Short mmCIF file of C-alpha atoms in Angstrom, two decimals:
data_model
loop_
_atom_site.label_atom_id
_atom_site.label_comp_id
_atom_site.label_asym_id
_atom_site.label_seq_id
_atom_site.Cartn_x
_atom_site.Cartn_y
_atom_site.Cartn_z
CA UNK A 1 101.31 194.05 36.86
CA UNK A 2 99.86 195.61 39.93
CA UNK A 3 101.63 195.31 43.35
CA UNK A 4 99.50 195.72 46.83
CA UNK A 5 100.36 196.42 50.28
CA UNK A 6 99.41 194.39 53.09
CA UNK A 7 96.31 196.90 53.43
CA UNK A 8 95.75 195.95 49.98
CA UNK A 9 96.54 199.58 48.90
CA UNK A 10 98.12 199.94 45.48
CA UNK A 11 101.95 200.34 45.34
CA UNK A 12 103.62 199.77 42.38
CA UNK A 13 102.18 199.16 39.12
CA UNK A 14 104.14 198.24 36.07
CA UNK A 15 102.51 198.68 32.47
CA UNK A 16 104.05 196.76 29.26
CA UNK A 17 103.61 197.82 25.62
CA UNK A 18 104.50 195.62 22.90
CA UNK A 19 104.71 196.17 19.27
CA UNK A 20 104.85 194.02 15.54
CA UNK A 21 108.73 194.90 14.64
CA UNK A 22 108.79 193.07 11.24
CA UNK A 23 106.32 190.51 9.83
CA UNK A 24 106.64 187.52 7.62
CA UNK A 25 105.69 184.50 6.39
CA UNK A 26 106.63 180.79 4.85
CA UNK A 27 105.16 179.51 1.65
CA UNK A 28 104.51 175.81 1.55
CA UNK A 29 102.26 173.55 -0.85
CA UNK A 30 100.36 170.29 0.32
CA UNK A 31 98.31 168.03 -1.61
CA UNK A 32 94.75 167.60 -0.83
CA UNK A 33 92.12 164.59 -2.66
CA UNK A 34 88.74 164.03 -3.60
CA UNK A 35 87.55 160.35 -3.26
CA UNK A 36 84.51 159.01 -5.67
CA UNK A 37 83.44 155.36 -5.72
CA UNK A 38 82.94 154.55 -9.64
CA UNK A 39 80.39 151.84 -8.59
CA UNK A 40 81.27 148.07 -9.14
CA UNK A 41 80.47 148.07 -12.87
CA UNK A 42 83.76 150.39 -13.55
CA UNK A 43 85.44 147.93 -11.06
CA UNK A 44 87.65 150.75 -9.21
CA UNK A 45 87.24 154.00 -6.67
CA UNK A 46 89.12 157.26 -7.78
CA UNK A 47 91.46 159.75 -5.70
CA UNK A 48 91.67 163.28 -7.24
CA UNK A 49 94.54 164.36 -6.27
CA UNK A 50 95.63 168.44 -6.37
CA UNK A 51 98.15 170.92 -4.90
CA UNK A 52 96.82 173.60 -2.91
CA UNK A 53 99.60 176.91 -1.46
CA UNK A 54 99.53 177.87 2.02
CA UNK A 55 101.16 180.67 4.20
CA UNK A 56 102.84 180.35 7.70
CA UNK A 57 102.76 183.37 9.20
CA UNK A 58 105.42 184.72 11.74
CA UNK A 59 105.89 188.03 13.82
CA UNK A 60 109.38 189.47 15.27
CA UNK A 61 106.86 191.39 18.41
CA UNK A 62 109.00 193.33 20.72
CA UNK A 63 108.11 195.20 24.60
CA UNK A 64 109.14 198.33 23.61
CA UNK A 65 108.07 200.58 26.27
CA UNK A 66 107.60 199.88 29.81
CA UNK A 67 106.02 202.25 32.27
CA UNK A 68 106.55 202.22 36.35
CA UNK A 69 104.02 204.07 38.67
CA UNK A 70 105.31 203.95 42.08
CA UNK A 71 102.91 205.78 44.39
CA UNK A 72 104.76 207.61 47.59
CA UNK A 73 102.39 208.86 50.45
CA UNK A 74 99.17 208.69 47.39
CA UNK A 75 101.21 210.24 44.54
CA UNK A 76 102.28 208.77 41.91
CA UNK A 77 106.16 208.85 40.51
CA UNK A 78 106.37 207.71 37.26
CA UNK A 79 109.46 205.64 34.97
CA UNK A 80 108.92 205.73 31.48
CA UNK A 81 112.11 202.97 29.92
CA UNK A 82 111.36 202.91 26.02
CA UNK A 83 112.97 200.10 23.92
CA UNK A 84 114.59 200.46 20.47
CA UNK A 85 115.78 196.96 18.47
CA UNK A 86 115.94 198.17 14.96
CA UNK A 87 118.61 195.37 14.10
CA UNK A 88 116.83 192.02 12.65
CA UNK A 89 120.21 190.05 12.94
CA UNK A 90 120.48 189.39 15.87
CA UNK A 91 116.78 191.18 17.40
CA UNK A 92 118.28 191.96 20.83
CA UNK A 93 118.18 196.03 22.27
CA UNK A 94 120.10 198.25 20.60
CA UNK A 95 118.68 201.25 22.75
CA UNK A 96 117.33 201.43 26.42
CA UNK A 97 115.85 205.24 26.92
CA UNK A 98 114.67 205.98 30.42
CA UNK A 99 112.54 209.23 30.93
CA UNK A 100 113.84 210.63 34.30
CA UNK A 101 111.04 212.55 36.77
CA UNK A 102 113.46 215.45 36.73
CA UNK A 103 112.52 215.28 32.58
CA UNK A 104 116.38 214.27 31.80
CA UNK A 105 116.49 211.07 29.66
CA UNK A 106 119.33 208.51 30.44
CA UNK A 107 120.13 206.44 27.15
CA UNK A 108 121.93 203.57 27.13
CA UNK A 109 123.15 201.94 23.58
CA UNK A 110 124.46 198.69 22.91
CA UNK A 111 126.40 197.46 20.19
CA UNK A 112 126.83 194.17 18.85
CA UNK A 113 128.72 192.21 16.31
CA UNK A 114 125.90 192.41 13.61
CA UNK A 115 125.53 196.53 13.84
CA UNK A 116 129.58 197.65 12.85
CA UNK A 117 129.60 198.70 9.56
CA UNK A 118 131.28 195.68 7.18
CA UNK A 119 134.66 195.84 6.43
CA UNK A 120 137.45 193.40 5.06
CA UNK A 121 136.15 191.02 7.18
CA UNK A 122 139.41 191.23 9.41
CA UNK A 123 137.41 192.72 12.30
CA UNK A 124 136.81 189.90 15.30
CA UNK A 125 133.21 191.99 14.87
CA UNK A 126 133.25 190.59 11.70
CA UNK A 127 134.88 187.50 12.13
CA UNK A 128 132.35 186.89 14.80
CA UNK A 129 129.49 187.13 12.71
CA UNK A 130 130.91 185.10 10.01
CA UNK A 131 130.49 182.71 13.19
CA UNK A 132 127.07 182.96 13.62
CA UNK A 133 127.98 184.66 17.28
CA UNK A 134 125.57 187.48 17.45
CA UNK A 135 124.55 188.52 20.75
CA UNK A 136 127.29 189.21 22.75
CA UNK A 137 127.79 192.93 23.18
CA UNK A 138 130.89 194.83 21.68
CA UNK A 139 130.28 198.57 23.59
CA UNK A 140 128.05 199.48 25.56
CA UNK A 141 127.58 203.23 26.76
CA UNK A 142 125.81 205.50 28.80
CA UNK A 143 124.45 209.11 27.90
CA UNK A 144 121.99 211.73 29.71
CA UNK A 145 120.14 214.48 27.96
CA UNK A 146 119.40 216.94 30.06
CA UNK A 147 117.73 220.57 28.37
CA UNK A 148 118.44 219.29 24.83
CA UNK A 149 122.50 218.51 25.65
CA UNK A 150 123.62 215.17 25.41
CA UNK A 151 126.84 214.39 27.57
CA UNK A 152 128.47 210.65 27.48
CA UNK A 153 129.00 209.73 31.28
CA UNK A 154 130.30 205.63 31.27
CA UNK A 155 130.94 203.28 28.71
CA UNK A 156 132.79 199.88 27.97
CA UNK A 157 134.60 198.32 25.15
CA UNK A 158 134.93 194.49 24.85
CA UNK A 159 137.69 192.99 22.94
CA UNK A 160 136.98 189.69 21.87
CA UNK A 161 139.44 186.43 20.80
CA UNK A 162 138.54 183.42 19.82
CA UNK A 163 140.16 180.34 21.63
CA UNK A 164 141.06 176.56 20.62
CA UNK A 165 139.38 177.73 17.33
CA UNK A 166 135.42 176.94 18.65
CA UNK A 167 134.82 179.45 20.78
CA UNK A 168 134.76 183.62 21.25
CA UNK A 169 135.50 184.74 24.60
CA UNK A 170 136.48 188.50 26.21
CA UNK A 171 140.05 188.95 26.53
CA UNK A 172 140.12 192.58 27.26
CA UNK A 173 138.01 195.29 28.43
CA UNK A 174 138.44 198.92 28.39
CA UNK A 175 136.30 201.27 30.63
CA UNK A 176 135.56 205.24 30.20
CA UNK A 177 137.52 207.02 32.54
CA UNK A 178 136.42 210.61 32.97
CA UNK A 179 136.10 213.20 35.59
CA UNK A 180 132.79 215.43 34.18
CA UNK A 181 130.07 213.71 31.34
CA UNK A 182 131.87 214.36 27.98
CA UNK A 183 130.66 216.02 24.88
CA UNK A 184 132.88 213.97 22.67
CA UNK A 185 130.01 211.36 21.83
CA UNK A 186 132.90 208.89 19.46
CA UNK A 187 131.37 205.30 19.03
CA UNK A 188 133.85 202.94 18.76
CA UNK A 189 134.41 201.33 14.89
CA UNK A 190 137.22 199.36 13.12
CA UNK A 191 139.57 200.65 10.52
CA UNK A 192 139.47 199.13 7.20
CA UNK A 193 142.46 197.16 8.34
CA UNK A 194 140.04 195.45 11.02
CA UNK A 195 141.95 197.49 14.07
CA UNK A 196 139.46 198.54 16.73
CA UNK A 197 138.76 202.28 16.80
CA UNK A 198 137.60 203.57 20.60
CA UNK A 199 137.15 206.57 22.15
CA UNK A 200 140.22 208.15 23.34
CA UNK A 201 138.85 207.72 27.26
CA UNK A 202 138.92 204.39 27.33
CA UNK A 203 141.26 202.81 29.13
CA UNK A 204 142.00 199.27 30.29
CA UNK A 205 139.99 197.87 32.94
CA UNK A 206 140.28 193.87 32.93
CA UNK A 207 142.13 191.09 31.02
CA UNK A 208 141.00 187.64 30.70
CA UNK A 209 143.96 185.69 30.52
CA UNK A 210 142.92 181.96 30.69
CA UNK A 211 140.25 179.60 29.63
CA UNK A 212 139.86 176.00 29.33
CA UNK A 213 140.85 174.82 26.39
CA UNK A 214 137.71 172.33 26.06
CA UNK A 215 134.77 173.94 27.56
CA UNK A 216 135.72 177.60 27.68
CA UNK A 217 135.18 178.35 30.93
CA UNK A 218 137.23 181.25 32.63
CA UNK A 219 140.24 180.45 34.66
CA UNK A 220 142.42 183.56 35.64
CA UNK A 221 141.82 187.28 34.95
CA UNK A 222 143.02 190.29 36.62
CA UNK A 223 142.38 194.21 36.61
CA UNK A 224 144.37 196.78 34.96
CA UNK A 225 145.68 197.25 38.61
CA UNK A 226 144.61 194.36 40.35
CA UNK A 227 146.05 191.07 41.62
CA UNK A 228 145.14 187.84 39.28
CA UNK A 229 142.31 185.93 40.22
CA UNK A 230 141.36 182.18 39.36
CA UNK A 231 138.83 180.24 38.98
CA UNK A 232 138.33 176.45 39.75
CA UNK A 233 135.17 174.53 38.29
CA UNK A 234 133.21 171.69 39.02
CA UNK A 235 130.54 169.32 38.75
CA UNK A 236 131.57 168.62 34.60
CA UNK A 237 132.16 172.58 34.20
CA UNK A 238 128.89 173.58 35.38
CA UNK A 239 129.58 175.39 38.25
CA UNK A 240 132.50 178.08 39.66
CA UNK A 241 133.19 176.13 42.89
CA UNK A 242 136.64 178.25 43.85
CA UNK A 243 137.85 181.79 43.55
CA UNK A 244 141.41 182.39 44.22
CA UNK A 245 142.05 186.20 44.51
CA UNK A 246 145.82 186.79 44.68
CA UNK A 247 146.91 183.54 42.32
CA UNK A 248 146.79 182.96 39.33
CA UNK A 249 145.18 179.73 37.71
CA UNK A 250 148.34 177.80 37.05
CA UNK A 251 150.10 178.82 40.32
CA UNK A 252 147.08 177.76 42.60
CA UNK A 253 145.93 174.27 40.62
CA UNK A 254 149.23 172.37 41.37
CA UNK A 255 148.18 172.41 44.80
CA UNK A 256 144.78 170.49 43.96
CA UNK A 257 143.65 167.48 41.81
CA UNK A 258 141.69 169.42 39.38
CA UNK A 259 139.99 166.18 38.36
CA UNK A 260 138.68 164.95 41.38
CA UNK A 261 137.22 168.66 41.76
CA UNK A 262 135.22 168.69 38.36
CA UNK A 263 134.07 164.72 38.58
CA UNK A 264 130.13 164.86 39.12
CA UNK A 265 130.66 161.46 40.79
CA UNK A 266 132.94 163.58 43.86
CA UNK A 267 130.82 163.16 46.83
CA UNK A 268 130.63 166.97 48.83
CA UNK A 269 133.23 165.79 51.71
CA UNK A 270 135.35 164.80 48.95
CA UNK A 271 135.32 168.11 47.87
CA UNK A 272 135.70 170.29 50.47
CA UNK A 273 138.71 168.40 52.13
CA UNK A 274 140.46 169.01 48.25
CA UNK A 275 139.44 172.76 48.18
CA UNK A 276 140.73 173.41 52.16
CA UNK A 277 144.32 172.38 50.26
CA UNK A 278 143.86 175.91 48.23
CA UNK A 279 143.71 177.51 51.68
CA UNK A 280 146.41 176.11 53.53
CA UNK A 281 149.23 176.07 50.55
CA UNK A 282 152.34 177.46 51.26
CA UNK A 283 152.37 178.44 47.64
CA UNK A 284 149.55 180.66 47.82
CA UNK A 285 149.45 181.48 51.47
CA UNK A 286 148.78 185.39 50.56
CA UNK A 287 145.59 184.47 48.34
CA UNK A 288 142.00 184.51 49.38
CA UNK A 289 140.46 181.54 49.03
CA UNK A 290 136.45 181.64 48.64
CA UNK A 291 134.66 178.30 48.03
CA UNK A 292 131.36 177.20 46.99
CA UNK A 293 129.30 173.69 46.48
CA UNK A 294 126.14 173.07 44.45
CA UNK A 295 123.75 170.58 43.93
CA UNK A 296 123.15 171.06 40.22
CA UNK A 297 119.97 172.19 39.11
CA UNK A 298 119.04 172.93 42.72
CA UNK A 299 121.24 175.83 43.52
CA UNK A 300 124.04 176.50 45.58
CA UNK A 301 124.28 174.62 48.53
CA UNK A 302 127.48 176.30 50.55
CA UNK A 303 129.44 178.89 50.58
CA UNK A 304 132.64 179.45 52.54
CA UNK A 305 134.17 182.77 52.26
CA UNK A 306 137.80 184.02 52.86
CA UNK A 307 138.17 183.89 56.50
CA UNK A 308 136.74 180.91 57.07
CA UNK A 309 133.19 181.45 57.38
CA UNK A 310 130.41 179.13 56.00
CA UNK A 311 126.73 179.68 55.03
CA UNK A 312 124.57 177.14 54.48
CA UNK A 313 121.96 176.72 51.80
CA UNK A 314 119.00 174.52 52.32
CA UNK A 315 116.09 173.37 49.81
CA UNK A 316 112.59 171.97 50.16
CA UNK A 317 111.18 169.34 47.95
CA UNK A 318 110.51 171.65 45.17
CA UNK A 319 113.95 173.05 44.96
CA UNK A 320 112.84 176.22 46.46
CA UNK A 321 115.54 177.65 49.09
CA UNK A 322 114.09 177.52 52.84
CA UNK A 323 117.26 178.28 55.20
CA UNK A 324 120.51 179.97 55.55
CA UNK A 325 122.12 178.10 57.92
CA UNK A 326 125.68 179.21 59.81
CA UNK A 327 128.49 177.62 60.43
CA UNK A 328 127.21 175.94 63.42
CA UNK A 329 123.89 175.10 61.87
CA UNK A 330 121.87 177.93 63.24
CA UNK A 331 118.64 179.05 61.24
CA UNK A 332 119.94 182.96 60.29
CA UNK A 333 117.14 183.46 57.83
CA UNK A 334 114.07 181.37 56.78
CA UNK A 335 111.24 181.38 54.40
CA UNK A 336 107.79 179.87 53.90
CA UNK A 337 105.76 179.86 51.22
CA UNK A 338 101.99 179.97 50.70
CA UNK A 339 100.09 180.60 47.49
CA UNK A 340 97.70 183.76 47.20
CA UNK A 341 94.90 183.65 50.45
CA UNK A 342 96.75 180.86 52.85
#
């Protein structure tokens, strides 16, 4: 991909490589026929029939190195980001390595259900994957090699729960607190009693306290030293149409119908005279109150942050935004569009 200035001089150009990870294939068998006409003295044609094996074949290919060449004032500054899978599970990055210009190498790993060593099957790692949830990552950190020392500088640790007994969801997460990179390179693991084993720097960053119960959407966290914040959803679940920072989820929805709110059929005055009650409760006169509308598969159509202040969101036919709009209707930003030579 090749990226030109105005001048049509070359500024950025980003190179792909991809790569076969694993190869396989499907057997199947299918019947095939000859057809011969006997003549009419034999009275009858024939159909021959006879199995014949085939092979369907399939590839797991992977990007597993991208290059960026960003040329400043004619040279050329080049990012080298190299991918490593290596799990066939669940096929998602396990390693992101980034070559640095100053030749240090920033690695980020990822861990996910599928790559903790098995246990009694006690683990919610485990206990996930019995699940069939794969993907969602478990620890993530961050390391830099610099003149052949590795040193771990950030990292996070996701406790997972599962809720109403369909769905997995975060309910805590720890973060790496540390005042210099650390040569203590511990990767978290569970004991064979299925406890969660972490790195003695972590500490906790954010609870999830609240879902909803049928679709699993997030309705009040907090930080480790934070005020609560809820959420309030709408248009059947689809969309986060209120954030309430300072309340949590079953102080602030007494003050609103939360059914009204999350019925598609709600026209958008409808809704913002209901969501102005989260603002002017007595209840929850501390909180900050930011609000949002939609028009679903569109985008966001409003937003209307804390003090008061709304932004409008407008769309053309093709559902491609065009204005941002203030309060008072007045054009802040606009864009056209015009394919390649108009």
């Amino acid at each position: 991909v090749k990226t030109y200035t105005a001048q049509n001089v070359l500024a950025k150009q980003e190179i792909n490589h991809y790569a076969v990870q694993q190869n396989d294939f499907v057997g199947g068998i299918t019947l095939f026929y000859n057809y011969s006409t006997l003549g009419p003295a034999n009275g009858y044609n024939d159909y021959n029939y006879y199995p014949k094996a085939y092979n369907v074949q399939s590839y797991w290919t992977v990007n597993d190195q991208k290059k960026e060449i960003i040329i400043n004032a004619g040279k050329p500054i080049t990012t080298t980001t190299n991918y490593s899978y290596g799990n066939s599970g669940h096929r998602e990055i396990r390693q992101m390595t980034v070559n640095k210009s100053d030749g240090s190498n920033l690695i980020t790993t990822y861990d996910r259900p599928g790559d903790y060593l098995p246990g009694n099957g006690s683990s919610f790692a485990e206990q996930m994957l019995s699940d069939d949830v794969i993907t969602p990552v478990i620890e993530q950190r961050t390391l830099i090699s610099r003149n052949g020392t590795l040193r771990l500088i950030s990292g996070t640790f996701t406790n997972y729960q599962k809720y109403n007994s369909s769905y997995w969801r975060p309910n805590m997460v720890y973060q790496l607190e540390a005042p210099a990179p650390l040569s203590d390179l511990t990767r978290s693991s569970f004991s064979s009693a299925g406890v969660p084993v972490i790195h003695p720097n972590y500490k906790p960053a954010a609870y999830f306290d609240k879902y909803d119960q049928a679709s699993g959407v997030l309705l009040s966290r907090h930080l480790a030293d934070g005020a609560p914040e809820s959420y309030f959803w709408g248009y059947n679940n689809q969309y986060p149409i209120a954030k309430v920072a300072g309340a949590d989820y079953d102080a602030a929805k007494q003050f609103v119908d939360v059914a009204l709110l999350n019925n598609p059929a709600t026209s958008q005055g409808q809704l913002q005279t209901e969501l102005n009650k989260l603002r002017t409760a007595d209840g929850i006169k501390n909180a900050l109150v930011t609000t949002f509308t939609f028009s679903p598969l569109v985008g966001m159509t409003s937003t209307r942050d804390a003090k008061g202040e709304t932004t409008i969101y407008d769309f053309d036919e093709f559902q491609r935004l065009i204005n941002i709009r203030d309060k008072d209707g007045n054009i802040t930003k606009h864009t056209d569009y015009h394919y390649l030579g108009q």
